[in-house]
Each structure stands twice: as structure tokens, then as C-alpha cells.
């Protein structure tokens, strides 16, 4: 049993950042950020933004756009470079805030810090490569080329589960491409979000280029999509809200990208290296307490190895040390808040009712001080079938559903049988098995002998089907989303042409 380690902190008082000034929100709600490892502790408070505050942010962003667009892209990128250095300086401090506020165990929180820094760094480089292209014309002495231009004011709406990395991967390309930004983080992780904005301020970003509003989505969310000044929206979060954001943006005909849920399968084939597969399944299913859209939530096993492999997974789950995110040697932290805890427990009950076999876990952890946090045991259900709700709906907790199959064809059929299509994995030593699945997999990201989770700045991130609409994120795709090409026809013949091409 672990005791909850309390971080001695004063309560952080957060503000809105509008037009380069830190101001108190004028909304109805006060937002409180609670330590999910010990809910007696409020870590930050913030007077929420009102519609008028959002209006101020939009006006500031609109006013700053012309100057930021005119700033050469390499100069814009230098601000990102400066943020990279500041983030490295503050990595440890910010990682602890992440663990305290979101509940991610410290090693994972520091990993997320590094990932966000990688993204900032990669996009800082893109400032030097903010390029169009040239093309050969059908006509002599005719230059065809494109330049890229920013879109204008863009809204960035981010979730709580990667409160550092996701804002980095959206804000960095938006800024380097020359847009001005309204950034609204999830209401349960606003503190770290504010710290990121402070780094941009310290790095010398001009006033109004990045604005920060903390508020209830129900109070301010729609104006971030519906206001006529907003030219694009980048959203990560639930399907329910994502579909709403997409619909509202669609009505206005503006660019929108929504990264949503997952129900990611991992196939462990009969020839797999079982130690490797076990490590990948445990990390994928229970890492970050299962609170990532890329989490492994379905394990599909060849029946020949199912009994032995399931036993290993269960033993590993039972051996996990559950405790406060900032505790020593902890493997599994809490759910982010009471609502997520309740969702986890609700789905555990649904799986039982649907006839899945509970092998381990299934309960809230309430020993000693842990009762003050939102802890759930790592949970494994065996003998699931594709029609069960546990096979179809995203839980976003440490709950793994196991399926047993007889053939690769059946494994692939099960794997594809959801509304989602974010990521998947297969563990096998046989290239033909892996490539057969690769060809058939309905996903945006495919892992061979590595867990379903993760992404890197240099390659596109995102999914298909219910997992995402709009452009992918990260890599060049991020720049393309946040900019538009302008095609230039430069005719330097200096005389009338005899061509009918035009
Ligand atoms: C990762 O797996 O490292 O919300 C990234 C999420 C994803 C990010 C996952 N957008 O979980």
C-alpha cells in the first residue's frame, strides 16, 4: 500500500491572457483544478472566462494578425526556439505540475514534457522551411509557383489528458505559420496550460498573438467556433464534442480538424515474442492510467497462446503499484477526476453485465489515503465478444478487453469492427502476418512489435473513421492545416502569346 504524497503547494491563481495582459475572467464560474491523487487538495483556481472575455481575445488576436503575418517565418520560429530553451529550463517543475494536476505519474509526466519540447523544436525548424513549390508551366517564360499564407485567427481547444504535449503540437504550427491564436485548455488542467502561455510571453511573443481563455466549454466553447473572425479550429477531445465542433465549423465553411477517440486493438500472434508483447500490452493498456486516445483497450489473442498470455497480463496488472502521481515507484496513477472514475466503474459494471469474464481488478482503490483520490485497479476482462459495449465504446481508463481468435482473418475482422480507427498494434515475428494486417487495418497509425501508443513530431498523427476528421496533425500536415497556398502565375514574356492554354 502506498500513501498519498502531498506536494506542498500554494494554490495557483490563474488568469486569462488577453491581448498580452493577464486579466481576471468575468464569467459566472470559478474553475478549480483538483489534485486527482488527493481530491482534498485544490491546486489551482481561476475565475472563468465570459463571452465578453472571449470577445476581447478575438479582437486582440484579430488586431495582432497583420503584424504577425508580416513577421518573417524564420523570425516567428525564433520565438519557438526560445520557448524550447525555456521549457528545458523548467521541465522538472512543469512535469511536477503535470503530475499534480492531471495525475500522470512523474516519469510519464516528464516523458510528456519531452514530447512537447520535441514538437516545439520540430516546428521551430519549419519556420525555415515554410515553403511553397514551383512547377513547370506549359508555356515558356512563365513561372508557376505557390507561397503559403496563414489563415488568420484560429481556435485551439485541447483536452486534459496531454495538457502539455497537445497544446504544443497545435500552438507551434499555428504560430510558425503566422496565425494568431485563441487557446482554450480543458477546465480540469488549466494550470499547466497557463504555464505554457507564460513561456511564450517570456520568449517575447508579441501581444495578442497568443490569447488564453479558461472557461466552461458550455459557456465559451461555441463562440470559439462560431465567431466570424475565427478561420480554423483545431480540437482534440471526445467524439461527442468533436462532432459538435465539426458541425458548427462546417456550417461556417471554415477549416477544422478534430482528433477524437479510439478503441485500439493489439493483436498478439502465436509466434510473438511474448515478453516483448507483454511489455507493450501493459504499457499500452495501463500506461497513463489508460487515459490516452491511443491506449490499448482491446487485446486480440491467438487461441493457442491465449491462456498462457492472459495469465501473464493478469500477473503484471496485479503487480502494479497504485498510488499518487508524485509518489515513489508508482506504476499507476489516478483517473483525472470523479467523473472519469465513475465512467471507468460504469464500464466495468457494463462488461460484467454483458457477460465478459473479470480476471482481475474491477474496483476503486480506497486503502488509506488513496480513498481521497480517484484510483481504479487495472482491470482485465477475458472472453469478450465484438458486440459487447466494452468492445465498442471508449472507456478512457485502465480497462482491457481480451478476445480469442482462431485465424488471422478473424483477428483482423475483430480489430476493424468498431466505429474508431486511430491506431493498432501487432506482435509477430512473421513479416507476412504483419503486412497482411497492415493492408487491411482501418487505422491512421500502425505499430509492429510496439505498443499502440505514442507519436513523433516528424510523422502525421491521427486516425480514420470515428477517430478523426480533417487534416492529420504533427509533421508537415500541421503546417498545411494552419496555412493555405496561394498560386502565382508570373508571365515574363512581355508580349502577347499565341497560346490557347488560358
Ligand atoms: C500518445 O499516445 O502519446 O488524446 C499521444 C490523446 C492523443 C494523444 C496521444 N491525442 O490521447
XYZ file of C-alpha atoms in Angstrom, residues 240-470:
231
model
C -19.454 13.960 -28.801
C -17.855 17.405 -28.613
C -15.718 16.793 -31.700
C -18.751 16.104 -33.848
C -20.376 19.273 -32.491
C -17.266 21.363 -33.230
C -17.076 19.865 -36.703
C -20.745 20.588 -37.398
C -20.546 24.191 -36.208
C -17.348 24.790 -38.190
C -18.852 23.071 -41.220
C -21.823 25.426 -41.152
C -19.399 28.310 -41.467
C -17.267 26.553 -44.069
C -14.040 27.015 -42.109
C -11.174 24.587 -41.728
C -11.490 22.157 -38.855
C -9.543 19.225 -37.554
C -10.899 17.045 -34.763
C -8.884 14.301 -33.145
C -11.215 12.095 -31.166
C -11.453 8.708 -29.515
C -10.055 5.262 -30.056
C -10.731 1.611 -29.251
C -7.305 0.447 -30.239
C -6.607 -3.257 -30.730
C -3.375 -5.095 -30.142
C -3.085 -8.481 -31.817
C -0.628 -10.858 -30.169
C 0.025 -13.673 -32.621
C 1.054 -17.218 -31.769
C 4.648 -16.629 -32.917
C 5.071 -13.359 -30.976
C 7.984 -12.692 -28.665
C 5.813 -12.920 -25.563
C 7.988 -10.843 -23.244
C 8.068 -8.027 -25.764
C 4.333 -8.304 -26.342
C 3.586 -8.362 -22.626
C 5.569 -5.179 -22.005
C 3.774 -3.487 -24.924
C 0.307 -4.560 -23.807
C 0.850 -3.461 -20.198
C 2.258 -0.102 -21.268
C -0.430 0.398 -23.894
C -3.358 -0.600 -21.695
C -2.386 0.741 -18.280
C 0.174 3.453 -19.033
C -1.177 6.947 -18.303
C -3.949 5.053 -16.451
C -5.403 4.184 -19.864
C -6.237 7.836 -20.373
C -4.956 8.311 -23.878
C -6.821 8.090 -27.132
C -4.080 5.732 -28.330
C -4.404 3.360 -25.347
C -4.648 -0.372 -25.998
C -8.194 -1.202 -24.985
C -8.626 -4.476 -26.886
C -6.235 -7.415 -26.800
C -6.796 -9.979 -29.547
C -5.041 -13.280 -28.921
C -4.489 -16.374 -30.994
C -6.238 -19.147 -29.084
C -3.081 -21.305 -28.954
C -1.332 -18.823 -26.676
C -4.365 -17.161 -25.064
C -4.395 -18.966 -21.696
C -0.690 -18.517 -21.057
C -0.555 -14.927 -22.286
C -3.654 -13.759 -20.426
C -2.152 -15.148 -17.229
C 0.979 -13.057 -17.780
C -1.079 -9.916 -18.362
C -3.116 -10.533 -15.223
C 0.014 -11.188 -13.133
C 1.556 -7.964 -14.430
C -1.631 -5.994 -13.718
C -1.834 -7.358 -10.186
C 1.806 -6.446 -9.554
C 1.287 -2.800 -10.456
C 1.860 -0.379 -7.628
C -1.041 2.044 -7.455
C -0.537 5.430 -5.878
C -0.195 9.168 -6.051
C 1.293 10.545 -9.228
C 4.195 12.072 -7.321
C 4.831 9.041 -5.121
C 7.976 6.916 -5.432
C 7.975 3.835 -7.637
C 4.338 4.182 -8.643
C 3.134 2.351 -11.765
C -0.464 3.510 -11.967
C -1.870 6.906 -11.029
C -5.485 8.002 -10.593
C -8.277 8.791 -13.008
C -8.272 12.500 -13.721
C -11.448 13.321 -11.809
C -14.545 11.908 -10.211
C -16.480 11.846 -13.482
C -13.788 9.751 -15.205
C -13.583 7.450 -12.169
C -17.340 6.943 -12.400
C -17.109 6.270 -16.130
C -14.435 3.608 -15.525
C -16.566 1.910 -12.860
C -19.685 2.177 -15.015
C -17.979 0.374 -17.901
C -16.641 -2.306 -15.562
C -20.217 -2.981 -14.483
C -21.457 -2.964 -18.084
C -18.800 -5.509 -19.088
C -19.815 -7.765 -16.207
C -23.483 -7.440 -17.129
C -22.700 -8.236 -20.759
C -21.077 -11.493 -19.696
C -17.351 -10.748 -20.001
C -15.157 -12.668 -17.533
C -13.480 -10.420 -14.973
C -9.971 -11.743 -14.362
C -8.531 -9.013 -12.180
C -9.221 -5.513 -10.905
C -12.671 -4.077 -11.274
C -12.699 -1.938 -8.153
C -11.998 1.533 -6.932
C -8.937 1.580 -4.648
C -9.776 3.017 -1.272
C -6.994 1.858 1.058
C -5.842 4.522 3.491
C -5.265 7.900 1.923
C -5.946 6.544 -1.554
C -9.647 6.862 -0.782
C -9.205 10.612 -1.273
C -8.023 10.071 -4.838
C -9.714 8.662 -7.931
C -7.901 5.322 -8.178
C -9.154 2.287 -10.093
C -7.453 -1.102 -10.231
C -6.010 -2.198 -13.572
C -8.779 -4.393 -14.903
C -8.769 -7.282 -17.388
C -11.875 -8.850 -18.905
C -11.479 -12.116 -20.798
C -13.743 -13.775 -23.362
C -15.156 -10.562 -24.727
C -17.108 -10.594 -27.958
C -17.296 -7.832 -30.558
C -20.903 -6.897 -29.831
C -20.304 -6.140 -26.144
C -20.173 -2.469 -25.225
C -16.719 -2.975 -23.694
C -15.616 -3.963 -27.205
C -17.111 -0.920 -28.860
C -17.103 2.118 -26.557
C -14.123 4.101 -25.351
C -13.636 3.857 -21.575
C -10.527 6.034 -21.178
C -9.409 4.076 -18.133
C -7.181 1.093 -17.227
C -9.617 -1.489 -18.546
C -8.552 -4.107 -21.076
C -10.915 -6.357 -23.046
C -9.469 -9.680 -24.258
C -10.704 -11.576 -27.336
C -9.643 -15.006 -28.501
C -9.484 -15.849 -32.196
C -8.724 -18.861 -34.369
C -7.355 -17.218 -37.518
C -5.672 -14.049 -38.712
C -8.750 -13.333 -40.773
C -10.888 -13.397 -37.634
C -8.344 -11.272 -35.724
C -8.436 -8.596 -38.415
C -12.218 -8.729 -38.604
C -12.451 -8.154 -34.842
C -9.788 -5.454 -34.931
C -11.666 -3.431 -37.558
C -15.091 -3.957 -36.020
C -15.532 -0.579 -34.260
C -16.545 2.926 -35.205
C -12.985 4.033 -34.353
C -9.789 3.840 -36.369
C -6.951 5.571 -34.601
C -4.111 3.134 -34.026
C -3.370 -0.568 -33.624
C -0.508 -2.967 -32.988
C 0.524 -6.471 -33.896
C 3.143 -8.597 -32.197
C 4.527 -11.258 -34.522
C 7.873 -12.437 -35.864
C 6.378 -13.121 -39.274
C 6.535 -10.316 -41.804
C 3.703 -11.767 -43.904
C 1.369 -11.813 -40.899
C 2.255 -8.208 -40.070
C 1.914 -6.986 -43.657
C -1.392 -8.785 -44.174
C -2.808 -6.919 -41.193
C -1.195 -3.641 -42.320
C -3.029 -3.849 -45.638
C -6.398 -4.457 -44.021
C -6.161 -2.282 -40.892
C -8.648 0.599 -40.737
C -6.404 2.960 -38.774
C -4.281 6.074 -39.121
C -1.282 4.599 -37.299
C 0.050 1.030 -37.301
C 2.592 -0.462 -34.901
C 4.595 -3.614 -35.491
C 6.072 -5.034 -32.291
C 5.482 -1.802 -30.371
C 2.527 -0.603 -28.288
C -0.442 1.251 -29.789
C 0.506 4.492 -28.037
C 2.726 7.412 -28.956
C 3.618 9.558 -31.886
C 6.553 11.607 -33.073
C 6.683 15.195 -34.304
C 8.123 14.192 -37.676
C 5.225 11.964 -38.781
C 1.480 12.558 -39.120
C -0.688 11.744 -36.128
C -4.381 10.912 -36.318
C -6.974 8.390 -37.281
C -9.782 7.399 -39.594
C -13.489 6.608 -39.115
C -14.814 7.976 -35.792
C -11.301 8.800 -34.572
C -10.722 11.898 -36.612
C -11.940 14.315 -39.235
C -9.936 16.926 -41.039
